[in-house]
Amino acid sequence: MLTSRQQKILARVETQQRVRVDDLAADFATTPQTIRKDLQALEQLHHIVRFHGGATLVGGIEYTAPAQRETTAVAAKRAIAAAVSARIPQTCTMFLNAGTTTAQVARHLAGHHHLRVITDNVDLAAEIRGFPGLEVVVPGGAVRRSDGAIMGAEAVDYIRQFRVDFALIGAAALAEDGALLDYDLAGVQVCRAMVAHARHIILALDCAKFGRAAPVRLGHLGDIHTLVTEAAPPDWVAGLCRTHDVELILADG
């Protein structure tokens, strides 16, 4: 049975997604050692996952419903999209991985010309195929009913036939060890193929994804060339970017 403080800590984690030991110790007027014991108890009950200096929610096994994700952090995703699209030159070929942030980027490509976009999402392809400067290509494979993503070995094999200039990808989470995480293994396999067959990889990730958890490993931040987020990230994210020579772009300037 949880103590009153542990219940309040859990409520804090559920609200903020990610908490720090020192912040909790100050807020609850107790010692960091006591907070660590509380977090240990919550972890043993599978409510949270601890990391060095704090904790986050257990990742779960699937995404929030697509319609709900479309309305989450919209301003941040639009800011990221504007920054990313400005870095995509004219007359190039790119992979565009399925996701709500990458979809915002696609909508900002309306002014580009001589741009070939290979995307693993039939809904997104239908949305942007009318842009006059874009040639839109989709692989074969099974289409996920919930969001139009194309998955399976056929899609992976198709992606592997290309060597493109840019791959634009998203992720469900960036862990403190630099792991890029997601929820669906089939979708991740297509994304991995994109990363492996592009000259420059751009990761579009809003700040809410930093320090979160998800069950499937997509790759590592060290695989990425450029990380675009909407505002100054936590120090550990900036540190990972320096360590792995990843260009960090802040959409807010």
Short mmCIF file of C-alpha atoms in Angstrom, two decimals:
data_model
loop_
_atom_site.label_atom_id
_atom_site.label_comp_id
_atom_site.label_asym_id
_atom_site.label_seq_id
_atom_site.Cartn_x
_atom_site.Cartn_y
_atom_site.Cartn_z
CA MET A 1 0.00 0.00 0.00
CA LEU A 2 1.33 3.42 -0.96
CA THR A 3 1.96 6.11 1.62
CA SER A 4 0.35 9.50 1.19
CA ARG A 5 3.64 10.97 -0.08
CA GLN A 6 4.13 8.13 -2.55
CA GLN A 7 0.61 8.67 -3.90
CA LYS A 8 1.40 12.35 -4.38
CA ILE A 9 4.71 11.53 -6.07
CA LEU A 10 2.97 9.14 -8.44
CA ALA A 11 0.38 11.80 -9.26
CA ARG A 12 3.24 14.21 -9.98
CA VAL A 13 4.90 11.73 -12.34
CA GLU A 14 1.62 11.08 -14.14
CA THR A 15 1.15 14.83 -14.65
CA GLN A 16 4.72 15.80 -15.55
CA GLN A 17 5.79 12.49 -17.16
CA ARG A 18 9.28 12.94 -15.69
CA VAL A 19 10.50 14.06 -12.24
CA ARG A 20 13.82 14.70 -10.49
CA VAL A 21 14.81 13.46 -7.04
CA ASP A 22 16.16 16.83 -5.92
CA ASP A 23 12.99 18.65 -7.00
CA LEU A 24 10.78 16.16 -5.15
CA ALA A 25 12.94 16.38 -2.02
CA ALA A 26 12.55 20.16 -2.00
CA ASP A 27 8.82 20.09 -2.72
CA PHE A 28 8.08 17.48 -0.03
CA ALA A 29 10.58 18.91 2.49
CA THR A 30 12.44 15.65 2.90
CA THR A 31 15.81 14.16 1.95
CA PRO A 32 16.84 12.81 -1.46
CA GLN A 33 17.46 9.44 0.23
CA THR A 34 13.82 9.29 1.35
CA ILE A 35 12.60 10.20 -2.13
CA ARG A 36 14.79 7.48 -3.65
CA LYS A 37 13.16 4.93 -1.33
CA ASP A 38 9.72 6.18 -2.38
CA LEU A 39 10.66 5.86 -6.05
CA GLN A 40 12.05 2.39 -5.44
CA ALA A 41 8.72 1.36 -3.92
CA LEU A 42 6.81 2.77 -6.89
CA GLU A 43 9.13 1.01 -9.32
CA GLN A 44 8.66 -2.33 -7.56
CA LEU A 45 4.93 -1.92 -8.13
CA HIS A 46 5.63 -1.20 -11.84
CA HIS A 47 4.20 2.31 -11.69
CA ILE A 48 7.40 4.07 -12.78
CA VAL A 49 10.85 3.52 -14.23
CA ARG A 50 13.79 5.07 -12.41
CA PHE A 51 16.80 6.66 -14.07
CA HIS A 52 19.83 8.38 -12.57
CA GLY A 53 18.47 11.32 -10.59
CA GLY A 54 14.79 10.81 -11.24
CA ALA A 55 11.95 8.74 -12.66
CA THR A 56 9.45 8.58 -15.49
CA LEU A 57 6.24 6.71 -16.20
CA VAL A 58 6.31 3.13 -17.41
CA GLY A 59 6.23 3.38 -21.19
CA GLY A 60 3.24 1.16 -21.86
CA ILE A 61 2.79 -0.98 -24.95
CA GLU A 62 1.16 1.30 -27.50
CA TYR A 63 0.76 4.85 -28.67
CA THR A 64 -1.92 7.21 -27.59
CA ALA A 65 -4.73 7.12 -30.15
CA PRO A 66 -3.68 8.87 -33.40
CA ALA A 67 -6.48 11.44 -33.18
CA GLN A 68 -5.33 12.43 -29.71
CA ARG A 69 -1.68 12.64 -30.77
CA GLU A 70 -2.66 14.99 -33.59
CA THR A 71 -3.90 17.52 -31.01
CA THR A 72 -0.96 17.16 -28.59
CA ALA A 73 1.84 19.79 -28.54
CA VAL A 74 0.60 21.22 -31.84
CA ALA A 75 2.43 24.56 -31.48
CA ALA A 76 5.71 22.79 -30.70
CA LYS A 77 5.33 20.43 -33.67
CA ARG A 78 4.56 23.30 -36.04
CA ALA A 79 7.60 25.23 -34.85
CA ILE A 80 9.77 22.15 -35.34
CA ALA A 81 8.25 21.59 -38.78
CA ALA A 82 9.10 25.11 -39.93
CA ALA A 83 12.70 24.72 -38.75
CA VAL A 84 13.09 21.33 -40.42
CA SER A 85 11.53 22.31 -43.75
CA ALA A 86 13.87 25.31 -43.92
CA ARG A 87 16.80 22.87 -43.81
CA ILE A 88 15.50 20.67 -46.65
CA PRO A 89 16.99 21.99 -49.90
CA GLN A 90 15.28 22.05 -53.24
CA THR A 91 15.98 19.27 -55.72
CA CYS A 92 16.69 16.36 -53.38
CA THR A 93 15.27 13.00 -52.34
CA MET A 94 14.11 12.25 -48.80
CA PHE A 95 12.52 9.60 -46.62
CA LEU A 96 9.62 10.81 -44.50
CA ASN A 97 8.74 8.49 -41.61
CA ALA A 98 5.14 8.30 -40.37
CA GLY A 99 4.31 10.43 -37.30
CA THR A 100 2.42 13.52 -36.19
CA THR A 101 5.52 15.74 -36.06
CA THR A 102 6.85 14.53 -39.40
CA ALA A 103 3.38 15.08 -40.88
CA GLN A 104 3.62 18.73 -39.85
CA VAL A 105 6.96 18.94 -41.66
CA ALA A 106 5.39 17.46 -44.80
CA ARG A 107 2.78 20.21 -44.81
CA HIS A 108 5.57 22.79 -44.79
CA LEU A 109 7.06 21.35 -47.99
CA ALA A 110 4.38 22.86 -50.23
CA GLY A 111 6.80 25.50 -51.50
CA HIS A 112 9.57 23.08 -52.43
CA HIS A 113 10.24 21.98 -55.99
CA HIS A 114 11.94 18.98 -57.59
CA LEU A 115 11.61 17.12 -54.30
CA ARG A 116 11.04 13.36 -54.21
CA VAL A 117 9.42 12.23 -50.95
CA ILE A 118 9.35 8.53 -50.06
CA THR A 119 6.93 8.08 -47.17
CA ASP A 120 5.67 5.04 -45.30
CA ASN A 121 2.20 6.47 -44.71
CA VAL A 122 -0.66 6.32 -47.22
CA ASP A 123 -2.69 9.05 -45.50
CA LEU A 124 0.24 11.45 -45.58
CA ALA A 125 1.02 10.57 -49.19
CA ALA A 126 -2.58 11.35 -50.15
CA GLU A 127 -2.40 14.68 -48.32
CA ILE A 128 0.77 15.97 -50.00
CA ARG A 129 0.57 14.36 -53.45
CA GLY A 130 -1.08 17.50 -54.82
CA PHE A 131 1.86 19.76 -53.93
CA PRO A 132 3.12 20.86 -57.38
CA GLY A 133 6.84 20.52 -56.61
CA LEU A 134 6.71 17.08 -54.99
CA GLU A 135 6.93 13.59 -56.38
CA VAL A 136 5.46 11.27 -53.73
CA VAL A 137 6.46 7.60 -53.55
CA VAL A 138 5.11 4.90 -51.19
CA PRO A 139 6.40 1.36 -50.62
CA GLY A 140 4.23 -1.72 -50.72
CA GLY A 141 3.19 -3.53 -47.56
CA ALA A 142 0.43 -3.87 -45.02
CA VAL A 143 -1.34 -0.65 -44.06
CA ARG A 144 -1.98 -0.10 -40.36
CA ARG A 145 -5.67 0.69 -39.94
CA SER A 146 -5.23 3.21 -37.12
CA ASP A 147 -2.98 5.74 -38.86
CA GLY A 148 -2.17 4.63 -42.43
CA ALA A 149 1.41 3.55 -41.73
CA ILE A 150 2.88 0.99 -44.15
CA MET A 151 4.67 -1.90 -42.47
CA GLY A 152 6.20 -5.30 -43.14
CA ALA A 153 9.15 -6.93 -44.90
CA GLU A 154 7.99 -5.73 -48.31
CA ALA A 155 8.15 -2.09 -47.18
CA VAL A 156 11.58 -2.59 -45.61
CA ASP A 157 12.94 -4.24 -48.78
CA TYR A 158 11.61 -1.38 -50.90
CA ILE A 159 13.24 1.28 -48.71
CA ARG A 160 16.57 -0.54 -48.96
CA GLN A 161 16.66 0.01 -52.72
CA PHE A 162 17.30 3.74 -52.23
CA ARG A 163 20.16 5.93 -51.07
CA VAL A 164 18.55 9.29 -50.36
CA ASP A 165 19.83 12.69 -49.28
CA PHE A 166 17.75 13.05 -46.12
CA ALA A 167 15.72 10.90 -43.76
CA LEU A 168 13.27 12.70 -41.50
CA ILE A 169 12.18 10.56 -38.57
CA GLY A 170 10.41 10.88 -35.23
CA ALA A 171 10.41 8.74 -32.10
CA ALA A 172 8.23 8.18 -29.05
CA ALA A 173 11.06 8.86 -26.62
CA LEU A 174 14.71 9.71 -26.11
CA ALA A 175 16.16 7.97 -23.05
CA GLU A 176 18.97 9.39 -20.93
CA ASP A 177 21.43 6.83 -22.30
CA GLY A 178 20.74 8.14 -25.82
CA ALA A 179 18.44 5.30 -26.90
CA LEU A 180 15.69 6.26 -29.34
CA LEU A 181 12.52 4.39 -28.42
CA ASP A 182 9.17 3.63 -29.95
CA TYR A 183 6.18 1.34 -29.48
CA ASP A 184 5.64 -0.74 -32.60
CA LEU A 185 8.37 -3.14 -33.79
CA ALA A 186 6.99 -3.40 -37.32
CA GLY A 187 7.01 0.38 -37.74
CA VAL A 188 10.46 0.64 -36.19
CA GLN A 189 11.90 -1.80 -38.73
CA VAL A 190 10.84 0.49 -41.60
CA CYS A 191 12.31 3.50 -39.79
CA ARG A 192 15.62 1.68 -39.21
CA ALA A 193 15.85 0.98 -42.93
CA MET A 194 15.35 4.69 -43.63
CA VAL A 195 18.14 5.62 -41.21
CA ALA A 196 20.49 3.07 -42.77
CA HIS A 197 19.92 4.31 -46.32
CA ALA A 198 20.12 8.10 -45.99
CA ARG A 199 23.13 10.39 -46.07
CA HIS A 200 21.77 12.79 -43.45
CA ILE A 201 19.27 11.89 -40.72
CA ILE A 202 17.12 14.53 -39.05
CA LEU A 203 15.26 13.67 -35.85
CA ALA A 204 12.21 15.84 -35.13
CA LEU A 205 11.34 15.53 -31.45
CA ASP A 206 9.37 17.80 -29.13
CA CYS A 207 10.67 18.32 -25.59
CA ALA A 208 7.93 16.21 -24.01
CA LYS A 209 9.62 13.10 -25.47
CA PHE A 210 12.88 13.62 -23.57
CA GLY A 211 13.35 11.12 -20.75
CA ARG A 212 10.17 9.19 -21.49
CA ALA A 213 9.97 5.41 -21.90
CA ALA A 214 8.80 3.06 -24.65
CA PRO A 215 9.44 -0.65 -25.16
CA VAL A 216 11.09 -0.89 -28.61
CA ARG A 217 14.59 0.37 -29.38
CA LEU A 218 14.70 2.25 -32.68
CA GLY A 219 18.36 3.22 -32.53
CA HIS A 220 20.65 5.67 -30.77
CA LEU A 221 21.07 9.42 -30.86
CA GLY A 222 24.56 8.78 -32.18
CA ASP A 223 22.94 7.50 -35.41
CA ILE A 224 21.45 10.96 -35.99
CA HIS A 225 23.08 13.97 -37.62
CA THR A 226 20.61 16.71 -36.61
CA LEU A 227 18.12 16.94 -33.73
CA VAL A 228 15.40 19.58 -34.07
CA THR A 229 13.26 20.44 -31.05
CA GLU A 230 11.12 23.42 -30.14
CA ALA A 231 13.04 24.91 -27.19
CA ALA A 232 16.12 24.48 -25.01
CA PRO A 233 16.23 20.82 -23.94
CA PRO A 234 17.44 19.45 -20.59
CA ASP A 235 21.20 19.63 -20.03
CA TRP A 236 21.59 15.89 -20.51
CA VAL A 237 20.14 16.10 -24.02
CA ALA A 238 22.54 18.88 -24.97
CA GLY A 239 25.36 16.84 -23.44
CA LEU A 240 24.45 13.78 -25.52
CA CYS A 241 24.43 15.93 -28.65
CA ARG A 242 27.92 17.23 -27.89
CA THR A 243 29.23 13.74 -27.09
CA HIS A 244 27.89 12.22 -30.30
CA ASP A 245 28.49 15.25 -32.54
CA VAL A 246 24.78 15.79 -33.22
CA GLU A 247 23.75 19.22 -34.46
CA LEU A 248 21.09 20.62 -32.10
CA ILE A 249 18.59 23.01 -33.66
CA LEU A 250 16.14 24.95 -31.48
CA ALA A 251 13.04 26.02 -33.37
CA ASP A 252 12.56 28.99 -31.03
CA GLY A 253 15.98 30.31 -32.05
#
